[in-house]
Amino acid sequence: MSRGLDDTRRSIRVDGMEDAEKRKLFNKFQEHGGEVLKEDPRKALTIDRDRQKDLAKRRAGASGIPEPAPPGARSAMATPAKNKSGSAIGRFFERFALWFKSTTAGVMEGTGGVLSQKFLHHLHSDAQARLLDLGLLVTPLAHPSAEFRPKLLAAMSKLGSVYFELIVRIDRLYDEKLLQELTSLYVPGAPKSITPRSVGEPLRELYKRIYILRSFSQSATTAIIRALELQAREEKKESVALSKNIQRAKRSLDYVFSELLPKLHLAVLNILKRNYWYGHRDLEEFLDLADEDRIGFITEKIARELAESKNRQQSLLEAKKTEMRDRTPSEIRTSDLPDQMQAGLAVMREFPTGKDKIVSGRENPLAFLDEDSKMYLTEVFFEILDREYSFILTSNKIKIALDYQAGERKDIRKLLNEGYFALDETRNHIKEYNRIVTERWKTERSPQYTPIQKSQMLHKSDMERTRLDNQTRSRFGNILVRIESALKMLVDDQKGANHFLQNPDEPVHFDVTGEGKRRLEGRTVIDAITETWVFVSALRFRLLEGDLSGLGSKIEQVIVYDAGAGVLADGAEPESQEESQAPPPADAAGEQGQA
């Protein structure tokens, strides 16, 4: 400014004038309206930050929502410490912009200060209906059945780590109690002034639930569509129904993020009386976002729950095994077992298991196994299960109805079919195990390898055989757990409600020729199912808890058949005490004489 004044002085040559001429020129300047500028004596502006914070706390209501600041005033709650409005005119234009957006969007009345009747009616009718429709689609996905849950979690994890969490959070958008609180003051046909602060808590909560999802709108849509497709395949829904559900989900989600969220955003800003944008620090402080509002929190919680559940199951299994070893380290007494296991063990004793009865020649893989090995009996009983009882899992002659219990669909036929097809895994493991054993036998007797080569090959073969031995028995037992559970539902239901079996008293017949008579030929359907159940139950026990369980390839426990134990499934009397304590016959050596 001083440089411009010097230029003016030089241009009018005032420095060369006499004092009288200068005085005369100054008088003319004043006569034509000129004024003399004086130094501003006002002090510099100082701001007491602590005093502002105390004032903001006193203005905060009991609900934690701060009172709006008067026009032109400064607020520590509403203004960032590093970016405060520098003038009252700036705050005026901010308020005007908020008023203009709120009224044109139909959120606030033109007079300002109260929510518009149009917005309240929208929340009362359209918003509730849309969120309810979305909830009806998403709730079965957010809370799936125990059978469907693992499949859904696996499918969502392939898309991304938080995709299942997005479904859970979308399900929480419809909260009937919260929406009733939000619209409780609105009465159709009787307009009344409702300020944003009067419904501040439910308004803030609903806005927060949508706000934290705003950056994941596309991912949420993808997650729900993929989950609906998986649900339709699981429940065998028609493609037309699936297409309608997907369109409903897309419309509802588009409404939530494109229409409802902007309106709620403006309503919340009218509580703060500030024109904030999404993600503003002060806006998120007002929403009181906590760790549980962070995307990823629910995912971490589910991961912890799954890990804890797995550890609990493992601990229970180890405790049972320890208890069994401590009580009977070298023998298993049938009198200590449940009735169905005693009956199942009695049925298993009726089948020959010795090599002299079931093996004829080297073409049978069992010829290469020792009778006192766990895999030998595992293979024997797998073949018995497949030959004598597997038809129960797949036969259409056994009529099983669908049922709904406690709102959950019960499809036992489907469970049995899945169990049967899962047995293919055990069949493949047994084939691979037998291949390794056969090749080992050939390698051991082959003259074409040097002693060092032969030792290395046999060592590698033994390691692979041990791994497959433990894996086959463990997984076979776990498959039988599922089959046993489904069969037990049929047996228990037949004793009570009779919801499932449609032909329990019909005789069972096999369409086979040249293979000899099957064990269950001519039995009634319920008798055949009962014997299958007790056989599966006993075999599952032996594989997971009994003499065929645990590490090591040799059988180290003996099953002792106590007097009075082991009534047969078809009603036959148990054998006498003398018979049960007599030396085992050759075909039962693998069960009782292998210490």
Coordinates of C-alpha atoms in Angstrom, one line a residue:
M1 CA 0.0 0.0 0.0
S2 CA 2.9 2.5 0.8
R3 CA 4.3 1.9 -2.6
G4 CA 1.1 2.9 -4.3
L5 CA 0.9 6.1 -2.2
D6 CA 4.5 7.1 -3.2
D7 CA 3.6 6.6 -6.9
T8 CA 0.5 8.9 -6.4
R9 CA 2.7 11.6 -4.7
R10 CA 5.2 11.5 -7.6
S11 CA 2.4 11.6 -10.3
I12 CA 0.9 14.8 -8.8
R13 CA 4.4 16.3 -7.9
V14 CA 3.3 17.1 -4.4
D15 CA 6.9 16.9 -3.1
G16 CA 7.8 20.0 -5.1
M17 CA 4.9 22.1 -3.9
E18 CA 5.2 24.9 -1.3
D19 CA 3.5 24.5 2.0
A20 CA 0.7 27.0 1.1
E21 CA 0.0 25.1 -2.1
K22 CA -0.1 21.8 -0.2
R23 CA -2.6 23.3 2.3
K24 CA -4.8 24.7 -0.5
L25 CA -4.8 21.3 -2.3
F26 CA -5.7 19.5 1.0
N27 CA -8.7 21.8 1.6
K28 CA -10.0 21.2 -1.9
F29 CA -9.7 17.4 -1.2
Q30 CA -11.9 17.7 1.9
E31 CA -14.4 20.1 0.2
H32 CA -15.1 17.3 -2.4
G33 CA -15.8 14.6 0.2
G34 CA -12.3 13.3 1.0
E35 CA -11.7 11.8 4.5
V36 CA -8.5 11.2 6.5
L37 CA -7.8 7.5 7.5
K38 CA -6.7 6.8 11.0
E39 CA -5.1 3.7 12.6
D40 CA -7.6 1.2 14.0
P41 CA -7.2 1.1 17.8
R42 CA -9.0 -2.3 18.3
K43 CA -7.1 -5.1 19.8
A44 CA -6.3 -8.4 18.0
L45 CA -9.0 -11.2 18.3
T46 CA -8.2 -13.8 20.9
I47 CA -10.1 -17.2 21.3
D48 CA -10.4 -19.1 24.6
R49 CA -10.6 -22.8 23.5
D50 CA -11.2 -24.2 27.0
R51 CA -14.1 -21.8 27.5
Q52 CA -15.6 -22.9 24.2
K53 CA -15.4 -26.6 25.1
D54 CA -17.1 -25.9 28.5
L55 CA -19.9 -24.0 26.7
A56 CA -20.5 -26.9 24.3
K57 CA -20.8 -29.4 27.1
R58 CA -23.3 -27.2 28.9
R59 CA -25.3 -26.9 25.7
A60 CA -25.4 -30.7 25.2
G61 CA -28.7 -32.3 26.2
A62 CA -29.2 -35.4 28.2
S63 CA -29.3 -37.5 25.0
G64 CA -25.8 -36.4 24.0
I65 CA -27.1 -34.4 21.0
P66 CA -25.7 -30.9 21.2
E67 CA -28.0 -27.8 21.0
P68 CA -27.7 -25.9 17.7
A69 CA -25.5 -22.9 17.9
P70 CA -27.1 -19.5 17.3
P71 CA -26.4 -17.7 13.9
G72 CA -22.9 -16.3 13.8
A73 CA -21.8 -18.1 16.9
R74 CA -18.8 -20.5 17.1
S75 CA -19.1 -24.0 18.5
A76 CA -16.3 -26.4 19.4
M77 CA -18.6 -29.3 18.7
A78 CA -19.7 -28.2 15.2
T79 CA -16.5 -26.6 13.9
P80 CA -13.1 -28.3 13.3
A81 CA -10.4 -26.7 15.5
K82 CA -8.2 -26.0 12.4
N83 CA -11.0 -24.8 10.1
K84 CA -13.3 -22.4 11.9
S85 CA -15.6 -20.1 10.0
G86 CA -14.0 -16.7 9.8
S87 CA -17.1 -14.6 9.6
A88 CA -20.7 -14.4 10.3
I89 CA -21.5 -14.0 6.6
G90 CA -19.7 -17.4 6.0
R91 CA -22.0 -19.1 8.5
F92 CA -25.0 -17.4 7.0
F93 CA -24.3 -18.8 3.6
E94 CA -23.7 -22.3 5.1
R95 CA -27.0 -22.2 6.8
F96 CA -28.7 -20.9 3.7
A97 CA -27.2 -23.8 1.6
L98 CA -28.4 -26.4 4.2
W99 CA -31.9 -24.8 4.2
F100 CA -32.1 -24.7 0.4
K101 CA -31.0 -28.4 0.1
S102 CA -33.3 -29.5 2.9
T103 CA -36.4 -27.8 1.6
T104 CA -35.9 -28.7 -2.1
A105 CA -35.4 -32.4 -1.0
G106 CA -38.6 -32.3 1.0
V107 CA -37.0 -33.0 4.3
M108 CA -37.7 -29.7 6.1
E109 CA -40.5 -27.2 5.9
G110 CA -39.8 -23.9 4.1
T111 CA -40.3 -22.0 7.3
G112 CA -37.3 -23.9 8.7
G113 CA -36.8 -25.7 12.0
V114 CA -39.3 -28.6 11.6
L115 CA -39.4 -31.8 9.6
S116 CA -41.8 -31.7 6.6
Q117 CA -44.9 -33.7 6.7
K118 CA -43.9 -35.2 3.4
F119 CA -40.7 -36.6 4.9
L120 CA -42.4 -38.0 8.0
H121 CA -45.0 -39.7 5.8
H122 CA -42.2 -41.1 3.7
L123 CA -40.6 -42.6 6.8
H124 CA -44.0 -43.9 8.1
S125 CA -45.0 -45.7 4.9
D126 CA -42.4 -46.1 2.1
A127 CA -39.3 -46.5 4.2
Q128 CA -40.9 -49.1 6.5
A129 CA -42.3 -51.0 3.6
R130 CA -39.0 -51.1 1.6
L131 CA -36.9 -52.0 4.6
L132 CA -39.4 -54.7 5.6
D133 CA -39.3 -56.2 2.1
L134 CA -35.5 -56.2 2.2
G135 CA -35.5 -57.8 5.6
L136 CA -37.8 -60.6 4.4
L137 CA -35.2 -61.5 1.7
V138 CA -32.1 -61.1 3.8
T139 CA -33.1 -62.6 7.2
P140 CA -32.9 -66.2 6.0
L141 CA -29.4 -65.5 4.6
A142 CA -28.2 -63.7 7.7
H143 CA -29.5 -66.5 10.0
P144 CA -29.1 -69.6 7.9
S145 CA -29.8 -73.2 9.1
A146 CA -27.0 -75.2 10.6
E147 CA -26.8 -77.2 7.4
F148 CA -26.8 -74.3 5.0
R149 CA -24.5 -72.0 7.1
P150 CA -21.1 -73.6 6.3
K151 CA -21.9 -73.6 2.6
L152 CA -22.9 -69.9 2.7
L153 CA -19.8 -68.9 4.7
A154 CA -17.6 -70.7 2.2
A155 CA -19.2 -69.0 -0.8
M156 CA -19.0 -65.6 0.8
S157 CA -15.4 -66.0 1.8
K158 CA -14.5 -66.7 -1.9
L159 CA -16.0 -63.2 -2.7
G160 CA -14.2 -61.5 0.1
S161 CA -13.6 -61.6 3.9
V162 CA -16.5 -59.2 4.8
Y163 CA -19.2 -60.2 2.4
F164 CA -21.2 -62.3 4.9
E165 CA -20.9 -59.4 7.4
L166 CA -22.5 -57.1 4.8
I167 CA -25.5 -59.4 4.7
V168 CA -25.8 -59.4 8.5
R169 CA -25.6 -55.6 8.6
I170 CA -28.2 -55.2 5.8
D171 CA -30.5 -57.5 7.8
R172 CA -30.2 -55.1 10.8
L173 CA -31.6 -52.1 8.8
Y174 CA -35.2 -53.1 9.5
D175 CA -35.8 -52.6 13.2
E176 CA -39.5 -52.3 13.9
K177 CA -39.0 -50.7 17.3
L178 CA -36.5 -48.2 16.0
L179 CA -38.8 -47.1 13.1
Q180 CA -41.8 -46.8 15.5
E181 CA -39.8 -44.5 17.7
L182 CA -38.8 -42.4 14.7
T183 CA -42.3 -41.9 13.5
S184 CA -44.1 -42.0 16.9
L185 CA -44.8 -38.2 16.9
Y186 CA -46.2 -38.3 13.3
V187 CA -50.0 -38.7 13.1
P188 CA -51.5 -38.9 9.6
G189 CA -54.2 -36.3 9.1
A190 CA -53.1 -34.3 12.1
P191 CA -50.0 -32.3 11.2
K192 CA -47.8 -31.2 14.1
S193 CA -44.4 -29.5 14.3
I194 CA -41.7 -32.1 14.8
T195 CA -38.1 -30.9 15.0
P196 CA -35.2 -33.1 14.1
R197 CA -33.9 -33.0 17.7
S198 CA -37.2 -34.4 19.0
V199 CA -36.5 -37.6 17.2
G200 CA -32.7 -37.3 17.3
E201 CA -31.8 -40.6 18.9
P202 CA -33.7 -43.0 16.6
L203 CA -32.9 -40.7 13.6
R204 CA -29.2 -40.9 14.4
E205 CA -29.2 -44.7 14.9
L206 CA -31.0 -45.5 11.6
Y207 CA -28.7 -43.1 9.8
K208 CA -25.6 -44.6 11.4
R209 CA -26.6 -48.2 10.3
I210 CA -26.9 -47.1 6.7
Y211 CA -24.0 -44.6 6.9
I212 CA -21.4 -47.3 7.7
L213 CA -22.5 -49.3 4.7
R214 CA -22.4 -46.5 2.2
S215 CA -18.9 -47.3 0.8
F216 CA -19.9 -51.0 0.4
S217 CA -23.2 -50.6 -1.5
Q218 CA -22.0 -52.5 -4.5
S219 CA -20.3 -55.2 -2.5
A220 CA -23.5 -55.6 -0.4
T221 CA -25.5 -56.1 -3.6
T222 CA -23.1 -58.7 -4.9
A223 CA -23.1 -60.6 -1.6
I224 CA -26.9 -60.8 -1.5
I225 CA -27.3 -61.8 -5.1
R226 CA -24.7 -64.6 -4.7
A227 CA -26.4 -65.7 -1.5
L228 CA -29.8 -65.8 -3.1
E229 CA -28.4 -67.9 -6.0
L230 CA -26.9 -70.4 -3.5
Q231 CA -30.1 -70.5 -1.5
A232 CA -32.1 -71.2 -4.7
R233 CA -29.8 -74.0 -5.7
E234 CA -30.0 -75.5 -2.2
E235 CA -33.8 -75.3 -2.0
K236 CA -34.3 -76.1 -5.7
K237 CA -36.2 -72.9 -6.5
E238 CA -37.3 -72.1 -10.0
S239 CA -35.2 -69.6 -12.0
V240 CA -38.3 -67.3 -12.3
A241 CA -38.6 -67.0 -8.5
L242 CA -34.8 -66.4 -8.2
S243 CA -34.9 -63.6 -10.8
K244 CA -37.8 -61.9 -9.0
N245 CA -35.9 -62.1 -5.6
I246 CA -32.8 -60.6 -7.2
Q247 CA -34.7 -57.7 -8.7
R248 CA -36.4 -57.1 -5.3
A249 CA -33.1 -57.0 -3.6
K250 CA -31.6 -54.6 -6.2
R251 CA -34.5 -52.2 -6.0
S252 CA -34.5 -52.2 -2.2
L253 CA -30.8 -51.6 -1.9
D254 CA -30.8 -48.9 -4.6
Y255 CA -33.6 -47.2 -2.6
V256 CA -31.7 -47.4 0.7
F257 CA -28.4 -45.9 -0.6
S258 CA -29.7 -43.5 -3.3
E259 CA -32.9 -42.1 -1.8
L260 CA -33.2 -42.9 2.0
L261 CA -29.6 -42.2 3.0
P262 CA -29.4 -38.6 1.4
K263 CA -32.7 -37.7 3.2
L264 CA -31.6 -39.0 6.5
H265 CA -28.2 -37.2 6.0
L266 CA -30.0 -33.8 5.6
A267 CA -32.2 -34.5 8.6
V268 CA -29.1 -35.2 10.8
L269 CA -27.4 -32.1 9.5
N270 CA -30.4 -30.0 10.6
I271 CA -29.7 -31.3 14.2
L272 CA -26.1 -30.0 13.9
K273 CA -27.1 -26.9 11.9
R274 CA -24.0 -27.5 9.8
N275 CA -23.7 -28.4 6.1
Y276 CA -21.2 -31.3 6.5
W277 CA -20.3 -33.9 3.8
Y278 CA -20.1 -37.7 4.2
G279 CA -17.0 -38.6 6.1
H280 CA -16.6 -35.3 7.9
R281 CA -14.8 -35.7 11.3
D282 CA -17.4 -33.8 13.3
L283 CA -20.2 -35.7 11.7
E284 CA -18.7 -39.1 12.7
E285 CA -18.0 -37.8 16.2
F286 CA -21.7 -36.9 16.4
L287 CA -22.6 -40.5 15.2
D288 CA -20.4 -41.8 18.1
L289 CA -19.0 -44.6 15.9
A290 CA -17.5 -47.4 18.0
D291 CA -15.3 -50.5 17.1
E292 CA -18.4 -52.6 16.6
D293 CA -19.6 -50.2 13.9
R294 CA -16.4 -50.9 11.9
I295 CA -16.8 -53.1 8.8
G296 CA -14.8 -56.2 9.7
F297 CA -15.8 -56.4 13.4
I298 CA -18.5 -59.0 12.8
T299 CA -16.2 -61.0 10.5
E300 CA -13.6 -61.2 13.2
K301 CA -16.2 -62.2 15.8
I302 CA -17.5 -65.0 13.6
A303 CA -14.0 -66.3 13.0
R304 CA -13.3 -66.3 16.8
E305 CA -16.6 -68.2 17.4
L306 CA -15.8 -70.8 14.8
A307 CA -12.3 -71.3 16.2
E308 CA -13.7 -71.6 19.8
S309 CA -16.3 -74.1 18.7
K310 CA -13.7 -76.2 16.9
N311 CA -11.5 -76.2 19.9
R312 CA -14.4 -77.2 22.2
Q313 CA -15.3 -80.1 20.0
Q314 CA -11.7 -81.2 19.9
S315 CA -11.4 -80.9 23.6
L316 CA -14.6 -82.9 24.2
L317 CA -13.4 -85.6 21.8
E318 CA -10.0 -85.8 23.5
A319 CA -11.7 -85.9 26.9
K320 CA -13.8 -88.8 25.9
K321 CA -10.8 -90.7 24.5
T322 CA -8.9 -90.0 27.7
E323 CA -11.8 -91.1 29.9
M324 CA -12.1 -94.3 27.8
R325 CA -8.4 -95.0 28.1
D326 CA -8.2 -94.3 31.8
R327 CA -11.2 -96.5 32.6
T328 CA -10.5 -99.5 30.3
P329 CA -7.0 -99.2 28.8
S330 CA -7.0 -102.5 27.1
E331 CA -10.7 -103.5 26.8
I332 CA -14.1 -102.1 25.9
R333 CA -17.1 -103.6 27.8
T334 CA -20.3 -103.6 25.8
S335 CA -22.3 -103.1 29.1
D336 CA -20.9 -99.6 29.3
L337 CA -22.3 -98.6 25.9
P338 CA -25.7 -97.3 24.9
D339 CA -28.4 -99.9 23.9
Q340 CA -28.2 -99.2 20.1
M341 CA -24.4 -99.7 20.1
Q342 CA -24.7 -103.0 22.0
A343 CA -27.3 -104.1 19.4
G344 CA -25.1 -102.9 16.6
L345 CA -22.0 -104.7 17.9
A346 CA -24.1 -107.9 18.1
V347 CA -25.1 -107.5 14.5
M348 CA -21.5 -107.0 13.5
R349 CA -20.5 -110.3 15.1
E350 CA -22.8 -112.2 12.8
F351 CA -20.7 -111.3 9.8
P352 CA -17.5 -113.3 9.0
T353 CA -14.4 -111.2 9.2
G354 CA -11.5 -113.7 9.0
K355 CA -9.4 -114.1 5.9
D356 CA -10.1 -117.7 5.7
K357 CA -13.8 -116.9 5.2
I358 CA -13.7 -113.8 2.9
V359 CA -10.3 -113.8 1.1
S360 CA -9.5 -116.1 -1.8
G361 CA -6.4 -115.3 -3.7
R362 CA -4.1 -112.4 -4.2
E363 CA -6.6 -110.5 -6.3
N364 CA -8.3 -109.5 -3.1
P365 CA -6.6 -106.4 -1.6
L366 CA -7.4 -107.7 1.9
A367 CA -4.9 -110.5 1.3
F368 CA -2.0 -107.9 1.7
L369 CA -3.3 -106.6 5.1
D370 CA -2.9 -108.1 8.6
E371 CA -6.0 -109.3 10.4
D372 CA -5.0 -107.4 13.5
S373 CA -4.7 -104.0 11.6
K374 CA -7.3 -101.3 12.0
M375 CA -7.6 -100.8 8.2
Y376 CA -8.3 -104.5 7.6
L377 CA -11.5 -104.4 9.8
T378 CA -12.3 -100.9 8.4
E379 CA -12.4 -102.2 4.9
V380 CA -14.3 -105.3 5.9
F381 CA -17.1 -103.3 7.6
F382 CA -17.2 -100.7 4.8
E383 CA -17.9 -103.5 2.3
I384 CA -20.6 -104.9 4.6
L385 CA -22.2 -101.5 4.9
D386 CA -22.1 -100.9 1.2
R387 CA -23.5 -104.3 0.3
E388 CA -26.1 -104.9 3.0
Y389 CA -27.3 -101.5 4.2
S390 CA -26.5 -98.7 1.7
F391 CA -29.7 -99.2 -0.2
I392 CA -31.5 -97.7 2.8
L393 CA -29.8 -94.4 2.1
T394 CA -30.9 -94.3 -1.6
S395 CA -33.9 -96.5 -2.2
N396 CA -37.1 -94.8 -3.5
K397 CA -39.1 -97.8 -2.2
I398 CA -38.7 -96.3 1.3
K399 CA -41.1 -93.3 1.3
I400 CA -39.9 -90.4 3.4
A401 CA -42.0 -87.2 3.6
L402 CA -40.7 -83.6 4.1
D403 CA -41.6 -81.9 7.3
Y404 CA -41.3 -78.5 8.9
Q405 CA -40.4 -78.2 12.5
A406 CA -39.9 -74.9 14.4
G407 CA -39.9 -73.1 11.0
E408 CA -37.1 -75.3 9.7
R409 CA -37.4 -77.6 6.7
K410 CA -36.5 -81.3 7.5
D411 CA -35.5 -83.3 4.4
I412 CA -34.2 -86.6 5.7
R413 CA -34.1 -88.2 2.3
K414 CA -31.7 -85.5 1.2
L415 CA -29.5 -86.0 4.3
L416 CA -29.3 -89.8 3.6
N417 CA -28.5 -89.2 -0.1
E418 CA -25.7 -86.8 0.8
G419 CA -24.4 -89.3 3.3
Y420 CA -24.3 -92.0 0.7
F421 CA -22.5 -89.9 -1.9
A422 CA -20.0 -88.8 0.8
L423 CA -19.0 -92.5 1.2
D424 CA -17.4 -92.2 -2.2
E425 CA -14.6 -90.3 -0.5
T426 CA -13.9 -93.3 1.8
R427 CA -14.1 -95.7 -1.1
N428 CA -11.5 -93.7 -3.0
H429 CA -9.2 -93.6 0.1
I430 CA -9.5 -97.3 0.5
K431 CA -8.6 -97.9 -3.1
E432 CA -5.5 -95.6 -2.8
Y433 CA -4.5 -97.3 0.5
N434 CA -4.7 -100.7 -1.1
R435 CA -2.7 -99.5 -4.1
I436 CA 0.1 -98.3 -1.8
V437 CA 0.1 -101.6 0.2
T438 CA 0.1 -103.7 -3.0
E439 CA 3.0 -101.7 -4.5
R440 CA 4.9 -102.0 -1.2
W441 CA 4.5 -105.8 -1.2
K442 CA 5.8 -105.9 -4.8
T443 CA 8.7 -103.6 -4.1
E444 CA 9.7 -105.6 -1.1
R445 CA 10.0 -108.7 -3.2
S446 CA 11.4 -107.2 -6.4
P447 CA 15.1 -108.0 -7.3
Q448 CA 15.5 -105.0 -9.6
Y449 CA 16.2 -102.5 -6.8
T450 CA 19.4 -102.1 -4.8
P451 CA 19.1 -102.4 -1.0
I452 CA 19.4 -98.6 -0.6
Q453 CA 16.8 -97.9 -3.3
K454 CA 14.5 -100.4 -1.8
S455 CA 14.9 -99.0 1.7
Q456 CA 14.1 -95.5 0.5
M457 CA 11.0 -96.6 -1.4
L458 CA 9.7 -98.7 1.5
H459 CA 10.2 -95.8 3.9
K460 CA 8.3 -93.4 1.6
S461 CA 5.5 -95.9 1.1
D462 CA 5.2 -96.5 4.9
M463 CA 4.9 -92.8 5.6
E464 CA 2.2 -92.4 2.9
R465 CA 0.3 -95.5 4.2
T466 CA 0.4 -94.3 7.8
R467 CA -1.0 -90.9 6.8
L468 CA -3.8 -92.4 4.7
D469 CA -4.6 -95.0 7.3
N470 CA -5.4 -92.4 10.0
Q471 CA -7.1 -90.1 7.5
T472 CA -9.4 -92.8 6.1
R473 CA -10.7 -94.0 9.5
S474 CA -11.2 -90.6 10.8
R475 CA -13.2 -89.2 7.8
F476 CA -15.2 -92.4 7.5
G477 CA -16.3 -92.1 11.1
N478 CA -17.3 -88.4 10.6
I479 CA -19.4 -89.3 7.6
L480 CA -21.2 -92.0 9.6
V481 CA -22.0 -89.4 12.3
R482 CA -24.2 -87.6 9.7
I483 CA -25.8 -90.8 8.5
E484 CA -26.4 -92.0 12.1
S485 CA -28.1 -88.7 13.0
A486 CA -30.5 -88.9 10.0
L487 CA -31.4 -92.5 10.7
K488 CA -32.0 -91.7 14.3
M489 CA -34.6 -89.0 13.4
L490 CA -36.5 -91.7 11.4
V491 CA -36.4 -94.2 14.3
D492 CA -37.4 -91.6 17.0
D493 CA -40.1 -90.2 14.8
Q494 CA -41.6 -93.6 14.3
K495 CA -42.0 -94.0 18.1
G496 CA -43.9 -90.7 18.3
A497 CA -45.2 -88.3 15.7
N498 CA -44.9 -90.5 12.6
H499 CA -44.2 -87.4 10.4
F500 CA -41.6 -88.9 8.1
L501 CA -42.0 -92.6 7.2
Q502 CA -45.0 -93.3 4.9
N503 CA -44.7 -97.1 4.6
P504 CA -43.0 -98.4 7.7
D505 CA -44.7 -101.8 7.6
E506 CA -44.1 -102.7 4.0
P507 CA -41.6 -105.5 3.3
V508 CA -38.3 -104.8 1.7
H509 CA -37.4 -106.6 -1.5
F510 CA -34.2 -106.3 -3.6
D511 CA -34.0 -106.4 -7.4
V512 CA -30.8 -108.4 -7.6
T513 CA -30.1 -111.8 -9.3
G514 CA -27.3 -114.2 -8.8
E515 CA -25.9 -112.4 -5.8
G516 CA -27.5 -114.4 -3.0
K517 CA -30.1 -113.3 -0.5
R518 CA -29.5 -110.0 1.2
R519 CA -29.7 -109.8 5.0
L520 CA -32.6 -107.4 5.1
E521 CA -34.7 -109.2 2.4
G522 CA -38.3 -109.5 3.6
R523 CA -37.9 -107.3 6.7
T524 CA -40.3 -104.4 7.2
V525 CA -39.1 -100.9 6.3
I526 CA -38.9 -99.8 9.9
D527 CA -37.0 -103.0 11.0
A528 CA -34.5 -102.5 8.1
I529 CA -33.9 -98.8 9.1
T530 CA -33.5 -99.8 12.7
E531 CA -30.9 -102.4 12.0
T532 CA -29.0 -100.0 9.7
W533 CA -29.0 -97.4 12.4
V534 CA -27.6 -99.7 15.1
F535 CA -25.0 -101.0 12.7
V536 CA -23.9 -97.5 11.7
S537 CA -23.9 -96.3 15.3
A538 CA -21.7 -99.2 16.4
L539 CA -19.3 -98.8 13.5
R540 CA -19.1 -95.0 14.1
F541 CA -18.2 -95.7 17.7
R542 CA -15.5 -98.2 16.8
L543 CA -13.9 -95.8 14.2
L544 CA -14.0 -92.6 16.4
E545 CA -13.8 -93.9 20.0
G546 CA -13.3 -97.6 20.0
D547 CA -10.8 -100.2 18.9
L548 CA -10.5 -98.8 15.4
S549 CA -9.8 -95.2 16.4
G550 CA -6.7 -93.3 17.2
L551 CA -3.1 -93.3 15.9
G552 CA -1.3 -96.5 15.2
S553 CA -2.2 -99.2 12.7
K554 CA -2.6 -102.2 15.0
I555 CA -5.6 -102.9 17.2
E556 CA -4.7 -102.5 20.9
Q557 CA -8.2 -102.8 22.5
V558 CA -10.5 -105.8 22.8
I559 CA -14.3 -105.7 22.8
V560 CA -15.7 -107.7 25.7
Y561 CA -19.3 -108.9 25.2
D562 CA -20.8 -108.9 28.7
A563 CA -23.7 -111.2 29.6
G564 CA -27.1 -109.8 28.7
A565 CA -25.6 -107.2 26.3
G566 CA -26.2 -106.9 22.6
V567 CA -29.8 -107.7 21.8
L568 CA -30.1 -107.9 18.1
A569 CA -32.0 -105.3 16.1
D570 CA -34.5 -107.8 14.8
G571 CA -35.5 -108.9 18.3
A572 CA -33.4 -112.0 18.6
E573 CA -32.3 -113.0 22.1
P574 CA -28.7 -112.2 23.2
E575 CA -26.2 -115.1 23.5
S576 CA -25.6 -116.7 26.9
Q577 CA -22.8 -115.7 29.2
E578 CA -20.9 -118.9 28.5
E579 CA -21.0 -118.1 24.8
S580 CA -19.9 -114.5 25.2
Q581 CA -16.9 -115.6 27.3
A582 CA -15.9 -118.5 25.1
P583 CA -12.9 -118.3 22.9
P584 CA -13.8 -116.3 19.7
P585 CA -14.3 -118.2 16.5
A586 CA -11.9 -117.8 13.6
D587 CA -14.2 -115.3 11.8
A588 CA -14.3 -113.0 14.9
A589 CA -10.6 -113.0 15.7
G590 CA -10.3 -109.4 14.4
E591 CA -12.8 -108.2 17.0
Q592 CA -12.1 -110.1 20.3
G593 CA -8.8 -111.9 20.1
Q594 CA -6.6 -109.0 19.1
A595 CA -5.0 -107.6 22.2

